[in-house]
């Protein structure tokens, strides 16, 4: 008797009820993002026009929110073709509770630099304290 005749109408897979599916190699769990990597993604979302500035209200201190509010209307990281992505993000810790980071942002063939400073508050939460977009737009190196 063919399995095609006993299979319910519309069912396309060849497994039968009660059979054990083949074993798959388990995926490696993703490492959690470090604070500077997480902030790079969030800042990119705001500075590319994908998210509103107020999305960062609780994640900024000092003049950082004002800097975002000034930069965001022009969506400086959203210009060009394609969706912008963080190509690389690195941070250094010059003092306890402080991370100074930089990220390269690629949009199509264009690459931009973004630098920012994070400070850890007494509640142990990281907040962005400063943002800087610098440099001219350069073609992406492939």
PDB file of C-alpha atoms in Angstrom:
ATOM      1  CA  UNK A   1       0.000   0.000   0.000  1.00  0.00           C
ATOM      2  CA  UNK A   2       1.477   3.385  -1.000  1.00  0.00           C
ATOM      3  CA  UNK A   3       1.845   6.110   1.591  1.00  0.00           C
ATOM      4  CA  UNK A   4       0.416   8.552  -0.936  1.00  0.00           C
ATOM      5  CA  UNK A   5      -3.008   6.859  -0.673  1.00  0.00           C
ATOM      6  CA  UNK A   6      -3.065   6.853   3.129  1.00  0.00           C
ATOM      7  CA  UNK A   7      -1.896  10.419   3.522  1.00  0.00           C
ATOM      8  CA  UNK A   8      -4.678  12.926   4.345  1.00  0.00           C
ATOM      9  CA  UNK A   9      -5.650  15.260   1.524  1.00  0.00           C
ATOM     10  CA  UNK A  10      -3.436  18.348   1.377  1.00  0.00           C
ATOM     11  CA  UNK A  11      -0.607  16.825   3.423  1.00  0.00           C
ATOM     12  CA  UNK A  12       2.704  16.973   1.587  1.00  0.00           C
ATOM     13  CA  UNK A  13       5.273  15.696   4.074  1.00  0.00           C
ATOM     14  CA  UNK A  14       6.227  12.032   4.114  1.00  0.00           C
ATOM     15  CA  UNK A  15       6.392  11.488   7.882  1.00  0.00           C
ATOM     16  CA  UNK A  16       3.789   9.292   9.486  1.00  0.00           C
ATOM     17  CA  UNK A  17       2.139   9.893  12.833  1.00  0.00           C
ATOM     18  CA  UNK A  18       4.177   8.438  15.661  1.00  0.00           C
ATOM     19  CA  UNK A  19       7.491   8.598  13.798  1.00  0.00           C
ATOM     20  CA  UNK A  20      10.475  10.449  15.218  1.00  0.00           C
ATOM     21  CA  UNK A  21      11.605  13.361  13.072  1.00  0.00           C
ATOM     22  CA  UNK A  22      15.248  13.349  11.980  1.00  0.00           C
ATOM     23  CA  UNK A  23      17.685  14.970  14.399  1.00  0.00           C
ATOM     24  CA  UNK A  24      18.863  18.464  13.533  1.00  0.00           C
ATOM     25  CA  UNK A  25      22.069  19.999  14.679  1.00  0.00           C
ATOM     26  CA  UNK A  26      21.124  22.410  17.472  1.00  0.00           C
ATOM     27  CA  UNK A  27      21.783  26.036  16.691  1.00  0.00           C
ATOM     28  CA  UNK A  28      24.285  27.809  18.851  1.00  0.00           C
ATOM     29  CA  UNK A  29      22.500  30.276  21.081  1.00  0.00           C
ATOM     30  CA  UNK A  30      23.284  33.872  20.188  1.00  0.00           C
ATOM     31  CA  UNK A  31      25.459  35.704  22.631  1.00  0.00           C
ATOM     32  CA  UNK A  32      23.647  38.623  24.213  1.00  0.00           C
ATOM     33  CA  UNK A  33      24.623  41.968  22.748  1.00  0.00           C
ATOM     34  CA  UNK A  34      27.013  44.079  24.760  1.00  0.00           C
ATOM     35  CA  UNK A  35      25.646  47.494  25.794  1.00  0.00           C
ATOM     36  CA  UNK A  36      27.479  49.380  23.045  1.00  0.00           C
ATOM     37  CA  UNK A  37      26.249  46.951  20.371  1.00  0.00           C
ATOM     38  CA  UNK A  38      22.671  47.244  21.627  1.00  0.00           C
ATOM     39  CA  UNK A  39      22.877  51.049  21.643  1.00  0.00           C
ATOM     40  CA  UNK A  40      24.428  51.134  18.163  1.00  0.00           C
ATOM     41  CA  UNK A  41      21.365  49.290  16.806  1.00  0.00           C
ATOM     42  CA  UNK A  42      18.952  51.595  18.652  1.00  0.00           C
ATOM     43  CA  UNK A  43      20.747  54.779  17.625  1.00  0.00           C
ATOM     44  CA  UNK A  44      20.815  53.585  14.026  1.00  0.00           C
ATOM     45  CA  UNK A  45      17.058  52.982  14.116  1.00  0.00           C
ATOM     46  CA  UNK A  46      16.459  56.583  15.241  1.00  0.00           C
ATOM     47  CA  UNK A  47      19.069  58.223  13.012  1.00  0.00           C
ATOM     48  CA  UNK A  48      17.850  56.363   9.925  1.00  0.00           C
ATOM     49  CA  UNK A  49      14.236  57.392  10.461  1.00  0.00           C
ATOM     50  CA  UNK A  50      12.989  53.883  11.342  1.00  0.00           C
ATOM     51  CA  UNK A  51      12.063  54.899  14.907  1.00  0.00           C
ATOM     52  CA  UNK A  52      11.007  58.207  16.478  1.00  0.00           C
ATOM     53  CA  UNK A  53      13.387  60.133  18.717  1.00  0.00           C
ATOM     54  CA  UNK A  54      11.219  59.661  21.812  1.00  0.00           C
ATOM     55  CA  UNK A  55      11.971  55.912  21.566  1.00  0.00           C
ATOM     56  CA  UNK A  56      15.307  56.793  23.224  1.00  0.00           C
ATOM     57  CA  UNK A  57      13.880  58.986  26.014  1.00  0.00           C
ATOM     58  CA  UNK A  58      14.700  56.641  28.888  1.00  0.00           C
ATOM     59  CA  UNK A  59      17.994  55.590  27.327  1.00  0.00           C
ATOM     60  CA  UNK A  60      19.706  58.977  27.147  1.00  0.00           C
ATOM     61  CA  UNK A  61      21.085  61.474  29.664  1.00  0.00           C
ATOM     62  CA  UNK A  62      22.397  65.005  29.472  1.00  0.00           C
ATOM     63  CA  UNK A  63      22.651  66.516  26.021  1.00  0.00           C
ATOM     64  CA  UNK A  64      22.401  63.197  24.157  1.00  0.00           C
ATOM     65  CA  UNK A  65      18.646  63.440  23.709  1.00  0.00           C
ATOM     66  CA  UNK A  66      18.985  67.001  22.400  1.00  0.00           C
ATOM     67  CA  UNK A  67      21.677  65.806  19.987  1.00  0.00           C
ATOM     68  CA  UNK A  68      19.369  63.031  18.766  1.00  0.00           C
ATOM     69  CA  UNK A  69      16.441  65.422  18.414  1.00  0.00           C
ATOM     70  CA  UNK A  70      18.605  67.738  16.333  1.00  0.00           C
ATOM     71  CA  UNK A  71      20.046  65.007  14.095  1.00  0.00           C
ATOM     72  CA  UNK A  72      17.038  62.713  13.629  1.00  0.00           C
ATOM     73  CA  UNK A  73      14.735  64.865  11.427  1.00  0.00           C
ATOM     74  CA  UNK A  74      17.271  64.702   8.594  1.00  0.00           C
ATOM     75  CA  UNK A  75      17.675  60.895   9.016  1.00  0.00           C
ATOM     76  CA  UNK A  76      21.424  61.235   8.375  1.00  0.00           C
ATOM     77  CA  UNK A  77      22.014  57.473   8.414  1.00  0.00           C
ATOM     78  CA  UNK A  78      19.017  56.634   6.253  1.00  0.00           C
ATOM     79  CA  UNK A  79      20.044  58.338   3.032  1.00  0.00           C
ATOM     80  CA  UNK A  80      20.995  56.110   0.148  1.00  0.00           C
ATOM     81  CA  UNK A  81      19.692  52.876  -1.219  1.00  0.00           C
ATOM     82  CA  UNK A  82      18.971  49.896   0.980  1.00  0.00           C
ATOM     83  CA  UNK A  83      18.414  49.579   4.684  1.00  0.00           C
ATOM     84  CA  UNK A  84      21.315  50.744   6.867  1.00  0.00           C
ATOM     85  CA  UNK A  85      23.107  48.136   8.972  1.00  0.00           C
ATOM     86  CA  UNK A  86      25.739  48.187  11.676  1.00  0.00           C
ATOM     87  CA  UNK A  87      28.819  46.644  10.039  1.00  0.00           C
ATOM     88  CA  UNK A  88      31.034  46.781  13.098  1.00  0.00           C
ATOM     89  CA  UNK A  89      30.821  48.163  16.611  1.00  0.00           C
ATOM     90  CA  UNK A  90      33.658  48.395  19.098  1.00  0.00           C
ATOM     91  CA  UNK A  91      33.896  49.933  22.525  1.00  0.00           C
ATOM     92  CA  UNK A  92      36.507  50.782  25.105  1.00  0.00           C
ATOM     93  CA  UNK A  93      36.066  51.283  28.816  1.00  0.00           C
ATOM     94  CA  UNK A  94      38.189  54.283  29.873  1.00  0.00           C
ATOM     95  CA  UNK A  95      36.715  54.219  33.381  1.00  0.00           C
ATOM     96  CA  UNK A  96      34.395  52.085  35.455  1.00  0.00           C
ATOM     97  CA  UNK A  97      30.815  52.634  34.305  1.00  0.00           C
ATOM     98  CA  UNK A  98      31.816  54.360  31.060  1.00  0.00           C
ATOM     99  CA  UNK A  99      31.995  52.955  27.525  1.00  0.00           C
ATOM    100  CA  UNK A 100      33.134  54.969  24.540  1.00  0.00           C
ATOM    101  CA  UNK A 101      32.103  53.251  21.334  1.00  0.00           C
ATOM    102  CA  UNK A 102      32.186  53.651  17.592  1.00  0.00           C
ATOM    103  CA  UNK A 103      30.288  51.904  14.850  1.00  0.00           C
ATOM    104  CA  UNK A 104      30.512  51.795  11.080  1.00  0.00           C
ATOM    105  CA  UNK A 105      27.136  52.041   9.387  1.00  0.00           C
ATOM    106  CA  UNK A 106      26.660  50.809   5.818  1.00  0.00           C
ATOM    107  CA  UNK A 107      23.823  51.922   3.583  1.00  0.00           C
ATOM    108  CA  UNK A 108      24.169  50.393   0.167  1.00  0.00           C
ATOM    109  CA  UNK A 109      27.611  51.481  -1.035  1.00  0.00           C
ATOM    110  CA  UNK A 110      27.980  54.244   1.571  1.00  0.00           C
ATOM    111  CA  UNK A 111      29.712  53.903   4.948  1.00  0.00           C
ATOM    112  CA  UNK A 112      29.340  56.359   7.821  1.00  0.00           C
ATOM    113  CA  UNK A 113      30.909  56.548  11.257  1.00  0.00           C
ATOM    114  CA  UNK A 114      28.982  56.950  14.489  1.00  0.00           C
ATOM    115  CA  UNK A 115      30.581  57.495  17.889  1.00  0.00           C
ATOM    116  CA  UNK A 116      28.799  57.561  21.220  1.00  0.00           C
ATOM    117  CA  UNK A 117      29.427  57.477  24.952  1.00  0.00           C
ATOM    118  CA  UNK A 118      27.529  55.315  27.434  1.00  0.00           C
ATOM    119  CA  UNK A 119      27.419  55.857  31.172  1.00  0.00           C
ATOM    120  CA  UNK A 120      26.151  53.398  33.738  1.00  0.00           C
ATOM    121  CA  UNK A 121      23.858  54.912  36.355  1.00  0.00           C
ATOM    122  CA  UNK A 122      23.445  53.966  40.004  1.00  0.00           C
ATOM    123  CA  UNK A 123      20.594  51.666  38.916  1.00  0.00           C
ATOM    124  CA  UNK A 124      23.159  49.737  36.770  1.00  0.00           C
ATOM    125  CA  UNK A 125      21.384  50.756  33.535  1.00  0.00           C
ATOM    126  CA  UNK A 126      23.428  52.056  30.629  1.00  0.00           C
ATOM    127  CA  UNK A 127      22.404  55.371  29.084  1.00  0.00           C
ATOM    128  CA  UNK A 128      23.753  57.251  26.102  1.00  0.00           C
ATOM    129  CA  UNK A 129      25.465  60.486  27.156  1.00  0.00           C
ATOM    130  CA  UNK A 130      26.802  61.748  23.793  1.00  0.00           C
ATOM    131  CA  UNK A 131      26.507  61.049  20.069  1.00  0.00           C
ATOM    132  CA  UNK A 132      28.677  62.139  17.176  1.00  0.00           C
ATOM    133  CA  UNK A 133      28.346  61.451  13.467  1.00  0.00           C
ATOM    134  CA  UNK A 134      31.491  62.255  11.609  1.00  0.00           C
ATOM    135  CA  UNK A 135      33.359  61.967   8.411  1.00  0.00           C
ATOM    136  CA  UNK A 136      32.411  62.147   4.790  1.00  0.00           C
ATOM    137  CA  UNK A 137      30.458  59.406   3.097  1.00  0.00           C
ATOM    138  CA  UNK A 138      32.834  56.843   1.640  1.00  0.00           C
ATOM    139  CA  UNK A 139      32.160  53.933  -0.698  1.00  0.00           C
ATOM    140  CA  UNK A 140      31.911  50.574   1.068  1.00  0.00           C
ATOM    141  CA  UNK A 141      34.922  48.318   0.692  1.00  0.00           C
ATOM    142  CA  UNK A 142      33.971  44.805  -0.377  1.00  0.00           C
TER     143      UNK A 142
END
